[in-house]
Structure formats: structure tokens, C-alpha cells
CSV table of C-alpha atoms and ligand atoms in Angstrom, one decimal:
chain,number,residue,atom,x,y,z
A,1,MET,CA,25.9,-7.6,-11.3
A,2,PHE,CA,28.4,-8.7,-8.7
A,3,ALA,CA,32.0,-9.7,-9.4
A,4,GLY,CA,31.1,-13.3,-8.8
A,5,GLY,CA,28.4,-13.2,-11.4
A,6,ALA,CA,25.3,-12.7,-9.2
A,7,VAL,CA,22.7,-10.6,-11.0
A,8,GLY,CA,19.8,-8.6,-9.7
A,9,ARG,CA,17.0,-7.0,-11.6
A,10,ALA,CA,14.2,-4.6,-10.4
A,11,ILE,CA,11.5,-2.3,-11.7
A,12,ALA,CA,10.3,0.9,-10.0
A,13,PRO,CA,6.5,1.4,-9.8
A,14,ALA,CA,4.6,4.7,-10.1
A,15,GLY,CA,1.5,6.2,-8.3
A,16,ALA,CA,-1.5,8.1,-9.5
A,17,SER,CA,-2.5,9.6,-6.2
A,18,THR,CA,0.9,10.7,-5.1
A,19,GLY,CA,1.7,12.6,-1.9
A,20,SER,CA,3.4,16.0,-2.3
A,21,GLY,CA,6.3,14.8,-0.1
A,22,GLU,CA,7.3,11.9,-2.4
A,23,ALA,CA,10.6,11.4,-4.2
A,24,LEU,CA,10.3,12.4,-7.9
A,25,ASP,CA,9.2,9.9,-10.5
A,26,LEU,CA,11.4,11.3,-13.3
A,27,ARG,CA,9.7,11.4,-16.7
A,28,ASP,CA,11.0,12.9,-20.0
A,29,GLY,CA,8.1,15.3,-20.6
A,30,GLY,CA,7.6,16.6,-24.1
A,31,THR,CA,5.3,14.9,-26.6
A,32,ALA,CA,6.5,11.3,-27.1
A,33,PHE,CA,4.5,8.8,-25.1
A,34,GLY,CA,2.5,11.6,-23.6
A,35,GLY,CA,5.6,12.8,-21.7
A,36,TYR,CA,5.7,9.6,-19.6
A,37,ASP,CA,8.9,8.1,-21.1
A,38,VAL,CA,11.9,7.4,-18.8
A,39,THR,CA,14.9,7.8,-21.1
A,40,LYS,CA,16.5,10.4,-18.8
A,41,ALA,CA,16.0,8.1,-15.8
A,42,VAL,CA,17.6,5.2,-17.6
A,43,GLU,CA,20.5,7.4,-18.7
A,44,ASN,CA,21.0,8.4,-15.1
A,45,VAL,CA,21.3,4.7,-14.2
A,46,VAL,CA,23.7,3.7,-16.9
A,47,ASP,CA,25.9,6.8,-16.6
A,48,PRO,CA,26.3,8.7,-13.3
A,49,ILE,CA,24.8,6.1,-11.0
A,50,ALA,CA,26.8,3.2,-12.5
A,51,ASP,CA,30.0,5.3,-12.4
A,52,ALA,CA,29.4,6.0,-8.7
A,53,VAL,CA,28.5,2.4,-7.5
A,54,ILE,CA,30.7,0.2,-9.7
A,55,GLY,CA,33.4,-1.3,-7.6
A,56,ARG,CA,31.6,-0.9,-4.3
A,57,ASP,CA,30.4,-3.8,-2.1
A,58,GLY,CA,26.8,-4.4,-3.1
A,59,ALA,CA,26.2,-6.5,0.0
A,60,ASN,CA,26.4,-3.2,1.9
A,61,GLN,CA,22.9,-1.8,0.9
A,62,ALA,CA,23.2,1.3,3.1
A,63,ASP,CA,26.5,2.2,1.5
A,64,ILE,CA,25.2,1.9,-2.1
A,65,ASP,CA,22.0,3.8,-1.2
A,66,GLY,CA,24.1,6.5,0.6
A,67,ILE,CA,26.2,7.0,-2.4
A,68,MET,CA,23.2,7.5,-4.6
A,69,ILE,CA,21.5,9.8,-2.1
A,70,ALA,CA,24.7,11.9,-2.0
A,71,LEU,CA,25.1,11.9,-5.8
A,72,ASP,CA,21.6,13.2,-6.2
A,73,GLY,CA,21.9,15.7,-3.4
A,74,THR,CA,18.3,16.9,-3.4
A,75,PRO,CA,15.6,16.1,-0.8
A,76,ALA,CA,13.1,14.7,-3.4
A,77,LYS,CA,15.7,13.0,-5.6
A,78,THR,CA,14.8,15.4,-8.4
A,79,LYS,CA,18.2,15.3,-10.1
A,80,LEU,CA,18.5,11.6,-10.8
A,81,GLY,CA,14.9,10.6,-10.2
A,82,GLY,CA,13.6,8.5,-7.4
A,83,ASN,CA,12.6,5.8,-10.0
A,84,ALA,CA,16.2,5.6,-11.3
A,85,ILE,CA,17.6,5.3,-7.8
A,86,LEU,CA,15.0,2.9,-6.4
A,87,ALA,CA,15.4,0.4,-9.3
A,88,VAL,CA,19.2,0.3,-8.7
A,89,SER,CA,18.7,0.0,-4.9
A,90,MET,CA,16.3,-2.9,-5.3
A,91,ALA,CA,18.4,-4.6,-8.0
A,92,THR,CA,21.4,-4.4,-5.6
A,93,ALA,CA,19.4,-6.2,-2.9
A,94,HIS,CA,18.4,-8.9,-5.4
A,95,ALA,CA,22.0,-9.4,-6.5
A,96,ALA,CA,23.3,-9.5,-2.9
A,97,ALA,CA,20.7,-12.1,-2.1
A,98,ALA,CA,21.7,-14.1,-5.1
A,99,ALA,CA,25.4,-13.9,-4.2
A,100,ALA,CA,24.5,-15.1,-0.7
A,101,GLY,CA,22.5,-18.0,-2.2
A,102,LYS,CA,19.4,-16.9,-0.3
A,103,PRO,CA,15.9,-15.8,-1.2
A,104,LEU,CA,15.7,-12.0,-0.7
A,105,TYR,CA,13.4,-12.2,2.3
A,106,ARG,CA,16.0,-14.4,4.1
A,107,HIS,CA,18.8,-12.1,3.0
A,108,LEU,CA,17.0,-9.1,4.5
A,109,GLY,CA,15.5,-10.8,7.6
A,110,GLY,CA,17.8,-13.7,8.4
A,111,ASP,CA,16.9,-17.4,8.7
A,112,GLY,CA,14.2,-16.6,11.3
A,113,ALA,CA,12.2,-14.5,8.9
A,114,ASN,CA,8.9,-16.5,8.7
A,115,LEU,CA,6.1,-14.0,9.2
A,116,LEU,CA,3.5,-14.0,6.3
A,117,PRO,CA,1.7,-10.7,6.2
A,118,LEU,CA,-2.1,-10.1,6.4
A,119,PRO,CA,-3.1,-9.1,2.9
A,120,GLN,CA,-5.2,-6.0,2.4
A,121,ILE,CA,-7.0,-6.5,-0.9
A,122,GLN,CA,-9.1,-4.1,-3.0
A,123,ILE,CA,-12.6,-5.2,-4.0
A,124,PHE,CA,-13.8,-1.8,-5.5
A,125,GLY,CA,-11.6,0.9,-6.9
A,126,GLY,CA,-12.5,4.5,-6.8
A,127,GLY,CA,-11.0,8.0,-6.6
A,128,ALA,CA,-8.1,8.6,-9.0
A,129,HIS,CA,-8.1,4.9,-9.9
A,130,ALA,CA,-11.6,4.8,-11.4
A,131,GLY,CA,-12.2,8.2,-13.0
A,132,ARG,CA,-13.3,9.5,-9.6
A,133,ARG,CA,-16.6,7.5,-10.0
A,134,VAL,CA,-16.7,7.3,-6.2
A,135,ASP,CA,-14.7,9.7,-4.0
A,136,ILE,CA,-13.2,7.0,-1.8
A,137,GLN,CA,-10.2,5.4,-3.5
A,138,ASP,CA,-10.0,1.8,-2.1
A,139,PHE,CA,-12.7,-0.4,-0.6
A,140,LEU,CA,-10.6,-3.4,0.6
A,141,ILE,CA,-11.0,-6.5,2.7
A,142,VAL,CA,-8.8,-8.3,5.2
A,143,CYS,CA,-9.3,-11.9,6.4
A,144,PRO,CA,-7.8,-11.9,9.9
A,145,ALA,CA,-9.4,-15.2,10.8
A,146,ALA,CA,-7.9,-17.1,8.0
A,147,ASN,CA,-5.5,-19.9,9.0
A,148,ASN,CA,-2.7,-18.9,6.6
A,149,PHE,CA,-1.8,-16.6,3.8
A,150,ALA,CA,-3.1,-18.9,1.1
A,151,GLN,CA,-6.5,-19.3,2.8
A,152,ALA,CA,-6.8,-15.5,3.1
A,153,LEU,CA,-6.4,-15.3,-0.7
A,154,ASP,CA,-9.0,-18.1,-1.2
A,155,TRP,CA,-11.5,-16.1,1.0
A,156,THR,CA,-10.7,-12.9,-0.8
A,157,ALA,CA,-11.2,-14.5,-4.2
A,158,GLU,CA,-14.7,-15.6,-3.2
A,159,VAL,CA,-15.7,-12.2,-1.9
A,160,TYR,CA,-14.3,-10.5,-5.0
A,161,ARG,CA,-16.2,-12.9,-7.2
A,162,HIS,CA,-19.5,-12.4,-5.3
A,163,ALA,CA,-19.0,-8.6,-5.3
A,164,GLY,CA,-18.8,-8.7,-9.1
A,165,ILE,CA,-22.0,-10.8,-9.4
A,166,LEU,CA,-23.9,-8.5,-7.0
A,167,MET,CA,-22.8,-5.4,-9.0
A,168,LYS,CA,-23.8,-7.0,-12.3
A,169,GLU,CA,-27.2,-7.8,-10.8
A,170,ALA,CA,-27.6,-4.2,-9.5
A,171,GLY,CA,-26.4,-2.8,-12.8
A,172,THR,CA,-23.5,-1.0,-11.1
A,173,LEU,CA,-20.6,-2.9,-12.7
A,174,GLN,CA,-18.6,-0.8,-15.2
A,175,GLY,CA,-15.4,-2.8,-15.5
A,176,VAL,CA,-12.1,-3.0,-13.7
A,177,ALA,CA,-10.2,-0.1,-12.1
A,178,ASP,CA,-6.5,0.7,-12.0
A,179,GLU,CA,-5.6,-1.8,-9.3
A,180,GLY,CA,-7.9,-4.6,-10.5
A,181,GLY,CA,-10.9,-3.9,-8.2
A,182,TRP,CA,-14.3,-3.5,-9.7
A,183,TRP,CA,-15.1,-0.1,-11.3
A,184,PRO,CA,-18.4,0.8,-9.7
A,185,ALA,CA,-21.3,3.1,-10.7
A,186,PHE,CA,-22.6,3.8,-7.2
A,187,THR,CA,-24.7,6.9,-6.4
A,188,THR,CA,-23.3,7.3,-2.9
A,189,ASN,CA,-20.0,6.3,-1.2
A,190,GLU,CA,-21.9,4.4,1.4
A,191,GLN,CA,-23.6,2.2,-1.2
A,192,ALA,CA,-20.1,0.7,-1.8
A,193,LEU,CA,-19.9,-0.3,1.9
A,194,GLU,CA,-23.4,-1.8,1.9
A,195,MET,CA,-22.5,-3.9,-1.2
A,196,LEU,CA,-19.2,-5.0,0.3
A,197,VAL,CA,-20.9,-6.3,3.4
A,198,ARG,CA,-23.4,-8.2,1.2
A,199,ALA,CA,-20.6,-9.6,-0.9
A,200,ILE,CA,-18.9,-10.9,2.3
A,201,GLU,CA,-22.1,-12.5,3.4
A,202,ARG,CA,-22.9,-14.0,0.0
A,203,ALA,CA,-19.5,-15.5,-0.1
A,204,GLY,CA,-20.4,-17.3,3.2
A,205,PHE,CA,-18.3,-15.3,5.7
A,206,ARG,CA,-19.2,-13.5,8.9
A,207,PRO,CA,-18.5,-9.7,8.3
A,208,GLY,CA,-16.3,-8.2,11.0
A,209,GLU,CA,-15.3,-11.6,12.4
A,210,GLN,CA,-13.9,-13.6,9.5
A,211,VAL,CA,-13.7,-10.9,6.9
A,212,ALA,CA,-13.5,-7.1,7.7
A,213,ILE,CA,-13.4,-3.9,5.7
A,214,ALA,CA,-10.4,-1.6,5.2
A,215,LEU,CA,-10.6,1.8,3.4
A,216,ASP,CA,-8.1,4.1,1.7
A,217,ILE,CA,-9.9,7.4,1.6
A,218,ALA,CA,-6.9,9.0,-0.1
A,219,ALA,CA,-8.4,12.3,1.2
A,220,SER,CA,-5.5,14.5,-0.2
A,221,GLU,CA,-7.1,13.9,-3.6
A,222,PHE,CA,-10.2,15.9,-2.7
A,223,GLY,CA,-9.2,17.8,0.5
A,224,ARG,CA,-7.0,20.8,1.0
A,225,ASP,CA,-6.8,23.6,3.6
A,226,GLY,CA,-9.5,21.9,5.7
A,227,VAL,CA,-12.1,21.7,2.9
A,228,TYR,CA,-13.2,18.3,1.6
A,229,THR,CA,-15.2,18.1,-1.6
A,230,LEU,CA,-17.1,14.9,-2.1
A,231,GLY,CA,-18.1,15.1,-5.8
A,232,LEU,CA,-20.4,12.0,-5.8
A,233,GLU,CA,-22.7,13.4,-3.2
A,234,SER,CA,-22.1,17.1,-4.0
A,235,LYS,CA,-21.0,17.7,-0.4
A,236,LYS,CA,-18.4,20.0,1.1
A,237,LEU,CA,-17.1,19.0,4.5
A,238,ASP,CA,-14.7,20.5,6.9
A,239,SER,CA,-12.2,18.3,8.9
A,240,GLN,CA,-14.7,17.6,11.7
A,241,GLY,CA,-17.3,16.8,9.1
A,242,MET,CA,-15.0,14.2,7.6
A,243,ILE,CA,-14.3,12.7,11.0
A,244,ASP,CA,-18.0,12.6,11.8
A,245,MET,CA,-18.8,10.9,8.5
A,246,LEU,CA,-16.1,8.3,8.9
A,247,THR,CA,-16.9,7.7,12.5
A,248,GLY,CA,-20.5,7.1,11.5
A,249,TRP,CA,-19.3,4.5,8.9
A,250,ILE,CA,-17.2,2.8,11.5
A,251,GLY,CA,-20.3,2.5,13.7
A,252,ARG,CA,-22.4,1.0,10.9
A,253,TYR,CA,-19.9,-1.2,9.0
A,254,PRO,CA,-17.2,-3.7,10.1
A,255,ILE,CA,-14.3,-1.4,9.3
A,256,ILE,CA,-11.0,-2.1,11.0
A,257,SER,CA,-8.6,0.1,9.1
A,258,ILE,CA,-8.8,3.6,7.5
A,259,GLU,CA,-5.9,5.1,5.4
A,260,ASP,CA,-5.5,8.8,4.8
A,261,PRO,CA,-8.9,9.7,6.4
A,262,LEU,CA,-7.8,13.3,6.2
A,263,ALA,CA,-5.6,15.2,3.7
A,264,GLU,CA,-1.8,15.2,4.0
A,265,ASP,CA,-1.9,18.9,5.1
A,266,ASP,CA,-4.4,18.1,8.0
A,267,ALA,CA,-2.2,16.9,10.9
A,268,ALA,CA,-4.7,18.3,13.4
A,269,GLY,CA,-7.5,16.3,11.7
A,270,PHE,CA,-5.4,13.2,11.8
A,271,ALA,CA,-4.8,13.7,15.5
A,272,ALA,CA,-8.5,14.3,16.2
A,273,PHE,CA,-9.5,11.2,14.2
A,274,THR,CA,-6.9,9.1,15.9
A,275,ALA,CA,-8.0,10.3,19.3
A,276,ALA,CA,-11.6,9.4,18.5
A,277,VAL,CA,-11.1,5.9,17.0
A,278,GLY,CA,-7.4,4.9,17.1
A,279,ASP,CA,-7.9,2.6,20.0
A,280,ARG,CA,-10.4,0.6,18.0
A,281,ILE,CA,-9.2,0.8,14.4
A,282,GLN,CA,-6.0,1.2,12.5
A,283,VAL,CA,-5.4,4.8,11.3
A,284,VAL,CA,-2.9,4.6,8.4
A,285,GLY,CA,-0.8,7.5,7.1
A,286,ASP,CA,0.1,7.2,3.4
A,287,ASP,CA,0.4,10.7,1.7
A,288,PHE,CA,0.5,12.0,5.3
A,289,LEU,CA,3.7,10.2,6.3
A,290,VAL,CA,5.2,9.4,2.8
A,291,THR,CA,7.4,6.5,4.3
A,292,GLU,CA,9.6,9.0,6.1
A,293,ALA,CA,11.1,8.4,9.5
A,294,ALA,CA,11.1,12.1,10.6
A,295,ARG,CA,7.4,12.5,9.7
A,296,ILE,CA,6.6,9.3,11.7
A,297,HIS,CA,8.3,10.7,14.8
A,298,ALA,CA,6.4,14.0,14.4
A,299,ALA,CA,3.1,12.2,13.9
A,300,ALA,CA,3.6,10.1,17.0
A,301,ARG,CA,4.3,13.2,19.1
A,302,GLN,CA,1.0,14.7,17.9
A,303,GLY,CA,-0.9,11.4,18.3
A,304,ALA,CA,-1.7,11.5,14.6
A,305,ALA,CA,-2.2,8.0,13.0
A,306,ASN,CA,-1.0,4.7,14.5
A,307,THR,CA,0.2,2.9,11.3
A,308,VAL,CA,2.5,3.8,8.4
A,309,LEU,CA,2.1,2.7,4.8
A,310,ILE,CA,5.5,1.7,3.5
A,311,LYS,CA,6.0,2.5,-0.2
A,312,PRO,CA,9.7,2.3,-1.2
A,313,ASN,CA,9.3,4.6,-4.2
A,314,GLN,CA,8.0,7.4,-2.0
A,315,ARG,CA,11.6,7.7,-0.8
A,316,GLY,CA,13.6,6.2,-3.7
A,317,THR,CA,15.9,3.7,-1.9
A,318,LEU,CA,15.5,0.6,0.3
A,319,THR,CA,17.5,2.1,3.2
A,320,GLU,CA,15.0,5.0,3.8
A,321,PRO,CA,11.8,2.9,4.0
A,322,LEU,CA,13.7,0.5,6.3
A,323,ALA,CA,14.5,3.5,8.5
A,324,ALA,CA,10.8,4.5,8.4
A,325,TRP,CA,9.8,1.0,9.6
A,326,GLU,CA,12.4,1.2,12.4
A,327,ALA,CA,11.0,4.6,13.4
A,328,ALA,CA,7.5,3.1,13.3
A,329,LYS,CA,8.5,0.3,15.6
A,330,GLU,CA,10.2,2.8,18.0
A,331,VAL,CA,7.0,4.9,18.4
A,332,GLY,CA,4.6,1.9,18.5
A,333,PHE,CA,3.1,2.3,15.0
A,334,ALA,CA,2.2,-0.7,12.9
A,335,GLY,CA,3.2,-0.9,9.2
A,336,ILE,CA,1.7,-2.0,5.8
A,337,VAL,CA,4.1,-2.6,2.9
A,338,SER,CA,2.3,-1.3,-0.2
A,339,ALA,CA,2.4,-1.4,-4.0
A,340,ARG,CA,1.4,1.5,-6.2
A,341,SER,CA,-1.4,2.0,-8.7
A,342,GLY,CA,1.1,1.8,-11.5
A,343,GLU,CA,2.7,-1.5,-10.9
A,344,THR,CA,4.8,-4.1,-12.8
A,345,GLU,CA,5.6,-7.8,-12.4
A,346,ASP,CA,8.3,-6.8,-9.9
A,347,VAL,CA,7.7,-8.7,-6.5
A,348,THR,CA,10.4,-7.0,-4.3
A,349,ILE,CA,7.8,-5.6,-1.9
A,350,VAL,CA,6.6,-9.1,-0.9
A,351,HIS,CA,10.2,-9.9,0.2
A,352,LEU,CA,10.4,-6.6,2.1
A,353,ALA,CA,7.2,-7.3,4.0
A,354,ILE,CA,8.4,-10.7,5.0
A,355,GLY,CA,12.1,-9.9,5.4
A,356,TRP,CA,11.4,-6.9,7.6
A,357,GLY,CA,8.6,-8.7,9.5
A,358,VAL,CA,6.1,-5.9,8.9
A,359,GLY,CA,2.9,-8.1,9.1
A,360,GLN,CA,0.7,-6.4,6.5
A,361,LEU,CA,0.8,-6.2,2.7
A,362,LYS,CA,-1.4,-4.1,0.3
A,363,VAL,CA,-1.1,-4.8,-3.4
A,364,GLY,CA,-4.4,-3.7,-4.9
A,365,SER,CA,-7.0,-6.2,-6.0
A,366,PHE,CA,-7.3,-9.9,-6.8
A,367,ALA,CA,-6.9,-9.5,-10.6
A,368,ARG,CA,-4.4,-8.4,-13.2
A,369,SER,CA,-1.0,-10.1,-13.3
A,370,GLU,CA,1.0,-7.2,-11.8
A,371,ARG,CA,-1.1,-7.8,-8.6
A,372,MET,CA,-1.3,-11.6,-8.9
A,373,ALA,CA,2.5,-11.9,-9.4
A,374,LYS,CA,2.9,-10.5,-5.8
A,375,TRP,CA,0.2,-12.7,-4.2
A,376,ASN,CA,1.7,-15.7,-6.0
A,377,GLU,CA,5.2,-14.9,-4.8
A,378,ALA,CA,3.9,-14.8,-1.2
A,379,ILE,CA,2.1,-18.2,-1.7
A,380,ARG,CA,5.4,-19.7,-3.0
A,381,ILE,CA,7.3,-18.3,0.0
A,382,GLU,CA,4.6,-19.7,2.4
A,383,GLU,CA,4.9,-23.1,0.7
A,384,ALA,CA,8.7,-23.0,0.9
A,385,MET,CA,8.6,-22.3,4.6
A,386,GLY,CA,6.3,-25.2,5.3
A,387,HIS,CA,5.3,-25.7,8.9
A,388,THR,CA,7.7,-22.9,10.0
A,389,ALA,CA,5.5,-20.2,8.3
A,390,ARG,CA,3.6,-18.0,10.7
A,391,PHE,CA,0.5,-16.0,9.4
A,392,ALA,CA,0.2,-12.5,10.9
A,393,GLY,CA,-3.6,-12.6,11.2
A,394,ASP,CA,-4.7,-9.6,13.1
A,395,GLY,CA,-1.7,-9.6,15.4
A,396,TYR,CA,0.1,-6.7,13.6
A,397,PHE,CA,-2.8,-4.2,13.3
A,398,GLY,CA,-2.1,-0.6,14.5
A,399,ARG,CA,-3.9,0.4,17.7
A,400,SER,CA,-3.4,3.5,19.8
A,401,LYS,CA,-3.0,3.0,23.5
A,402,ARG,CA,-5.4,4.7,25.8
B,501,PGA,P1,-1.2,5.3,-5.6
B,501,PGA,O1,-2.3,4.6,-4.8
B,501,PGA,O2,-0.2,4.4,-6.0
B,501,PGA,O3,-2.0,5.9,-6.8
B,501,PGA,O4,-0.7,6.4,-4.7
B,501,PGA,C1,-2.0,3.7,-3.8
B,501,PGA,C2,-2.5,4.3,-2.4
B,501,PGA,O5,-2.9,5.4,-2.3
B,501,PGA,O6,-2.3,3.6,-1.4
B,502,ZN,ZN1,-3.1,5.4,-0.1
């Protein structure tokens, strides 16, 4: 709360397929609530963090974040918890926007902030989000040819609905996965791609032109030290084997974006994959880059990836992901602001995507209120902007220069 009475509130999310370089999501451990309770993190907010930030100018986000980073003093925020620090950081931004009498995206991006992101929306869940029923974590779509954000959601809703009908007909529908996408019972990973193309067609769209496919392989979940174990197909691949498999898929399906195609410890694989396809598709680093400016600079030097996934809780403040986005722009990478598998009704990331002008937003599927809250927030913002709103379309995809 600010002296003038302006209030900000925020909730930190959590991930299931976390990268090893992420800020710590501090939990209590022990037996109560399976060890997942956050009493310690809450105590850290109301005690040491409050003591350190009360009386400072909340409009100076970098100052508040800097104080908390120094107070914690560890690289992964293990002392106070990245979740404790991020919630305060985001609440500070909301309070500052309220004090200024502006929506958060305008407070962050100024009065000219009018870029609505291209949404990347999950149709099937997999990996750690669906009991590892398929190895690949996210089968998503994008609608670059839509006229505006709301229409991109309309198109996605139709594809999602038709995918559910097709799966029911094929007997492969098992429910809904962690991020709201359909929980599939496929026998191969490629079956998911085939069905996704059919769902796009059944919904009345031209695959690749109007609606295209994006994947999050989340390869750190099943790959380490250059060995990738695909459980569904009982296959073990090396780095080049993964690259060949994915390149084959890119040839056969309208795929325009692949996230974490290789594991976080496989920078050479990332570089080889980016060299092979980075001029045609977006190669996204999630676990590989963990929203960190220094890793983005290093990746750019190696030619590894051309796009960064931006998850504020991988770092634990708002200042650090903003620095990561600045680094991305400096090296010519694109960006995607992203939610986590463990989400809440908090909609801060929508404002970050628009306020920072990132151009892409990934929030999981088109179901469950923690996802819909974010899509709805973006629709409200697009409506409020009226004719000044600009839809990113495919104008902000990552592409490597030849
Ligand atoms: P996570 O999944 O939140 O479980 O890490 C999201 C992603 O991998 O992009
Ligand atoms: Zn990911």
C-alpha cells in the first residue's frame, strides 16, 4: 500500500517442469499439505521484506526489487524465496499503477503501449502436465492471420472444441491436463500432430496459413547429458537424433515455433538446431535461458535459440525479466511472456506482455479460469484501446538471420 492509499495485490505462480536455473519456489516441506505450504514465504513477506521496503518510493520498481535482491543475497533467492519476492515485486507495480491512476500496462509502457500479443494456446497437454502420457509437453496453436486478439481467441476456441470432438471419436480423450489442454491417450507423439492438423481443418481453417502449430518439447524433462528417452515410443535418441526427429516434423506439419527442443544442458544441440531451422521457425529457450539476461547474451554468441520465454518467477522480481527482455532485443531475439503450469487468477503477465511490447503471450489452454482470466484481461484491454489497438500477428516471431 502506498502512503496515498493506493493498493496493489499479486500472486506468484509455480511450475511443474522447472529449469534448474530458476529462482527458488520456497515451500515449507514437512508433512502438512504434502510439504507444499508457503507459511515461511508469507512470513518472509510480512517480516524481513516489509521491514526493508516500507518507507521507500514504490514508484521506483528497480529500487524496491534491488532492495529485496540484496536482502536475500543468494543467486537463486533461496533465503527469502523467489515466490515471496515476486509477489511483492508485482504488488508494488500494481500499487504504483493505481497511484498513477493508470492501468498497469500503461504504467509500464507509457501511453503509446498498444501492442496486443499473439497468443500461443495449448490444445493437448503432455509431459509433466499429463502424467507423461506423451513425451512432448505442449501441443499449441497460433493464429497469426487473425485480425485482432479477440478473433485469435475465437479461432482457437473452435480448434480446441473440434480437437476434443475428434479425440472422443478416436477414443483418445482422457480428460483435461494441468494447463487446460486435452489429456490424450496417443500411442505416438506424431499422432498428436496429425490430430492437431485435422482439428484445424475441421474447424474450417487452413493449417499453416491461418492457424499454425507451436510445440514446447520441454526436453529437459526427458533429456540429460546428450541422451533423450522418449518413453511413449521406447526410444533413446542422442542430440542429433532429436534434431533429426524435430526437423522431420517441421517438414511434415505446419510448425512455426519450437520451445526447448533440446535439454537445458545441451547448448551445442540448441546451436545446431537453430543453425538448421532458425531462419524458418522460432526456436525458444525456456529452461535453457531461464529469463536471464546473461544467458541470453551467451546463447546469442553461440547462435543457440532466437527467442526467449519470459517467466517472471524464474527470476523472482519484475526488474530481472525486464532486463532479460532488454537483452533479447539487443541481440535480436524475440520474446514470449509465459504463465506457469501452476497458475492463479493473477493477470499481471498480460500487462507485462503489452506494457513491454513483447508481442507474444503463452498462458496454457483455452479452459480453466486461471487461464481464461488472462485471456479475458487481454480482451478487455483490447476493447479499452479501441481503434488504437495493434495486433502483433506474426510480426514478432523469432527468426535467425542468415
Ligand atoms: P511449467 O510449464 O510451468 O511446468 O514449467 C510451462 C512451460 O514449460 O513453458
Ligand atoms: Zn516450456
